[in-house]
CSV table of C-alpha atoms and ligand atoms in Angstrom, one decimal:
chain,number,residue,atom,x,y,z
A,1,MET,CA,-78.9,-32.8,-13.0
A,2,THR,CA,-79.5,-29.2,-12.1
A,3,ASP,CA,-78.3,-29.8,-8.6
A,4,VAL,CA,-75.1,-31.4,-9.8
A,5,LEU,CA,-74.2,-28.4,-11.9
A,6,THR,CA,-75.1,-26.1,-9.1
A,7,ALA,CA,-72.9,-27.9,-6.7
A,8,LYS,CA,-70.0,-27.8,-9.2
A,9,GLN,CA,-70.5,-24.1,-9.8
A,10,ARG,CA,-70.6,-23.5,-6.1
A,11,ARG,CA,-67.3,-25.4,-5.5
A,12,LEU,CA,-65.7,-23.3,-8.3
A,13,ASN,CA,-67.0,-20.2,-6.7
A,14,MET,CA,-65.7,-21.3,-3.3
A,15,SER,CA,-62.3,-22.0,-4.6
A,16,HIS,CA,-62.1,-18.4,-5.9
A,17,ILE,CA,-63.1,-16.8,-2.6
A,18,ARG,CA,-60.3,-14.8,-1.3
A,19,GLY,CA,-59.8,-15.3,2.4
A,20,LYS,CA,-57.8,-15.9,5.4
A,21,ASP,CA,-57.0,-19.3,6.8
A,22,THR,CA,-57.0,-21.0,3.4
A,23,LYS,CA,-55.6,-24.5,3.2
A,24,PRO,CA,-52.2,-23.5,1.8
A,25,GLU,CA,-52.0,-20.8,4.4
A,26,MET,CA,-52.7,-23.2,7.3
A,27,LEU,CA,-50.1,-25.6,5.9
A,28,ILE,CA,-47.4,-23.0,5.8
A,29,ARG,CA,-48.3,-21.6,9.2
A,30,ARG,CA,-48.2,-25.0,10.8
A,31,GLY,CA,-45.0,-26.0,9.0
A,32,LEU,CA,-43.0,-22.8,9.9
A,33,HIS,CA,-44.2,-23.0,13.5
A,34,ALA,CA,-43.0,-26.6,13.7
A,35,ARG,CA,-39.6,-25.3,12.5
A,36,GLY,CA,-39.4,-23.0,15.5
A,37,LEU,CA,-40.4,-19.8,13.7
A,38,ARG,CA,-42.8,-17.4,15.5
A,39,TYR,CA,-44.9,-14.9,13.6
A,40,ARG,CA,-47.7,-12.3,13.7
A,41,LEU,CA,-50.7,-12.7,11.5
A,42,HIS,CA,-52.1,-10.2,9.0
A,43,ASP,CA,-50.3,-7.2,10.3
A,44,ARG,CA,-52.4,-4.2,9.3
A,45,LYS,CA,-49.6,-1.7,10.0
A,46,LEU,CA,-47.4,-3.0,7.2
A,47,PRO,CA,-48.0,-2.4,3.5
A,48,GLY,CA,-50.2,-5.1,1.9
A,49,ARG,CA,-51.0,-6.6,5.3
A,50,PRO,CA,-48.6,-9.6,5.0
A,51,ASP,CA,-50.1,-13.0,5.9
A,52,LEU,CA,-47.2,-13.7,8.3
A,53,VAL,CA,-44.7,-11.3,9.8
A,54,PHE,CA,-41.4,-12.6,11.3
A,55,ALA,CA,-40.3,-9.5,13.1
A,56,LYS,CA,-37.2,-11.0,14.6
A,57,TYR,CA,-36.0,-11.7,11.0
A,58,HIS,CA,-37.4,-8.6,9.4
A,59,THR,CA,-39.3,-10.9,7.0
A,60,ALA,CA,-42.8,-10.6,5.6
A,61,VAL,CA,-44.5,-13.6,4.0
A,62,PHE,CA,-47.4,-13.5,1.6
A,63,ILE,CA,-49.3,-16.7,0.8
A,64,HIS,CA,-51.0,-15.8,-2.5
A,65,GLY,CA,-54.0,-17.6,-4.1
A,66,CYS,CA,-52.9,-17.9,-7.7
A,67,PHE,CA,-56.3,-16.8,-9.1
A,68,TRP,CA,-56.8,-13.7,-7.0
A,69,HIS,CA,-53.2,-12.5,-7.4
A,70,SER,CA,-52.9,-13.2,-11.1
A,71,HIS,CA,-50.0,-15.6,-10.9
A,72,GLY,CA,-50.3,-16.7,-14.5
A,73,CYS,CA,-50.0,-20.4,-13.7
A,74,ARG,CA,-52.6,-23.0,-14.5
A,75,LEU,CA,-54.5,-22.3,-11.2
A,76,SER,CA,-55.0,-18.7,-12.2
A,77,LYS,CA,-57.1,-19.3,-15.4
A,78,LEU,CA,-59.8,-16.7,-15.9
A,79,PRO,CA,-63.5,-17.8,-15.8
A,80,ALA,CA,-65.1,-18.3,-19.2
A,81,THR,CA,-67.4,-15.4,-18.8
A,82,HIS,CA,-66.9,-11.7,-18.0
A,83,GLN,CA,-63.2,-12.0,-18.8
A,84,ASP,CA,-62.7,-8.3,-19.3
A,85,PHE,CA,-64.1,-7.6,-15.8
A,86,TRP,CA,-61.9,-10.3,-14.2
A,87,LYS,CA,-58.8,-9.2,-16.1
A,88,LYS,CA,-59.1,-5.7,-14.9
A,89,LYS,CA,-59.9,-6.6,-11.3
A,90,LEU,CA,-57.1,-9.2,-11.0
A,91,GLU,CA,-54.5,-6.9,-12.7
A,92,GLY,CA,-55.5,-4.3,-10.1
A,93,ASN,CA,-54.8,-6.8,-7.4
A,94,ALA,CA,-51.4,-7.7,-8.9
A,95,ALA,CA,-50.4,-4.1,-9.2
A,96,ARG,CA,-51.3,-3.5,-5.5
A,97,ASP,CA,-49.2,-6.6,-4.6
A,98,ARG,CA,-46.2,-5.1,-6.4
A,99,ARG,CA,-46.6,-1.8,-4.7
A,100,ALA,CA,-46.8,-3.4,-1.3
A,101,MET,CA,-43.8,-5.6,-1.9
A,102,HIS,CA,-41.7,-2.7,-3.0
A,103,ALA,CA,-42.8,-0.5,-0.1
A,104,LEU,CA,-41.8,-3.3,2.3
A,105,GLU,CA,-38.5,-3.8,0.5
A,106,SER,CA,-37.7,0.0,0.7
A,107,ALA,CA,-38.4,-0.2,4.4
A,108,GLY,CA,-35.8,-2.9,4.8
A,109,TRP,CA,-38.1,-5.9,5.0
A,110,ARG,CA,-37.4,-9.1,3.2
A,111,VAL,CA,-40.4,-10.4,1.3
A,112,LEU,CA,-41.2,-14.0,0.6
A,113,THR,CA,-44.2,-14.8,-1.6
A,114,ILE,CA,-45.4,-18.4,-1.5
A,115,TRP,CA,-47.8,-19.1,-4.3
A,116,GLU,CA,-50.7,-21.5,-3.8
A,117,CYS,CA,-49.5,-23.7,-6.7
A,118,ALA,CA,-46.3,-24.5,-4.7
A,119,VAL,CA,-48.5,-26.7,-2.4
A,120,ARG,CA,-51.6,-27.3,-4.5
A,121,GLY,CA,-52.4,-28.6,-7.9
A,122,PRO,CA,-50.6,-30.8,-10.5
A,123,GLY,CA,-47.2,-29.1,-10.4
A,124,ARG,CA,-47.0,-28.8,-6.6
A,125,LEU,CA,-43.7,-29.3,-4.8
A,126,ASP,CA,-43.1,-31.6,-1.8
A,127,ASP,CA,-44.5,-29.8,1.3
A,128,THR,CA,-41.3,-30.4,3.2
A,129,THR,CA,-39.2,-28.9,0.4
A,130,VAL,CA,-41.4,-25.8,0.4
A,131,LEU,CA,-41.3,-25.4,4.2
A,132,ASP,CA,-37.6,-26.0,4.5
A,133,ARG,CA,-36.8,-23.5,1.8
A,134,ALA,CA,-39.1,-20.9,3.3
A,135,ALA,CA,-37.6,-21.4,6.8
A,136,HIS,CA,-34.1,-21.1,5.4
A,137,TYR,CA,-34.9,-17.9,3.6
A,138,ILE,CA,-36.6,-16.4,6.7
A,139,ARG,CA,-33.5,-17.2,8.8
A,140,GLU,CA,-31.0,-15.7,6.4
A,141,ASP,CA,-29.7,-12.3,7.3
A,142,ARG,CA,-29.9,-10.4,4.1
A,143,ARG,CA,-31.9,-7.1,4.1
A,144,GLY,CA,-34.2,-6.0,1.4
A,145,SER,CA,-34.3,-9.1,-0.7
A,146,LEU,CA,-37.3,-10.6,-2.4
A,147,MET,CA,-38.0,-14.3,-3.0
A,148,GLU,CA,-40.8,-16.5,-4.3
A,149,ILE,CA,-41.7,-20.1,-4.2
A,150,ALA,CA,-44.1,-21.5,-6.9
A,151,ALA,CA,-44.8,-24.7,-8.7
A,152,THR,CA,-43.3,-23.7,-12.0
A,153,SER,CA,-40.2,-22.1,-10.9
A,154,GLY,CA,-39.6,-24.0,-7.8
A,155,LEU,CA,-37.6,-21.4,-5.9
A,156,SER,CA,-36.3,-18.3,-7.4
A,157,SER,CA,-35.0,-14.9,-6.3
A,158,LEU,CA,-36.7,-11.9,-7.8
A,159,LEU,CA,-33.5,-9.9,-7.6
B,201,ZN,ZN1,-49.5,-20.3,-9.2
């Protein structure tokens, strides 16, 4: 019994580990590559170190885990314990995300945020829909715009 609970707890912890090369990220990377788009990964020279950078289209893409980036959807529920700690930490992350997004926007970059819940969880969208919309946005020629794709809103412009 103890082992079962431990394994469950471990899985929960693992799902909350922030990291590169997560499943949603790999799906997006493969899908956009298959649509003929070429990118750089985790560019440290840009604010917020975007997950994907499409230099040719002046577009930066963030693939955000809903928990770590405080999306507010059902995948981003706080753990039952230490809620004050988590709230403060995750709000800090979200504030940093906003600063990075606006710094990129001011520098003429377009910024697309793809939330984990767009491709994972009960409200997820069809993978092809997410990838087609992302590819379409990347190829548009409109400077300084912001866009996000998520389970709840589908596709929405932040402007
Ligand atoms: Zn979400």
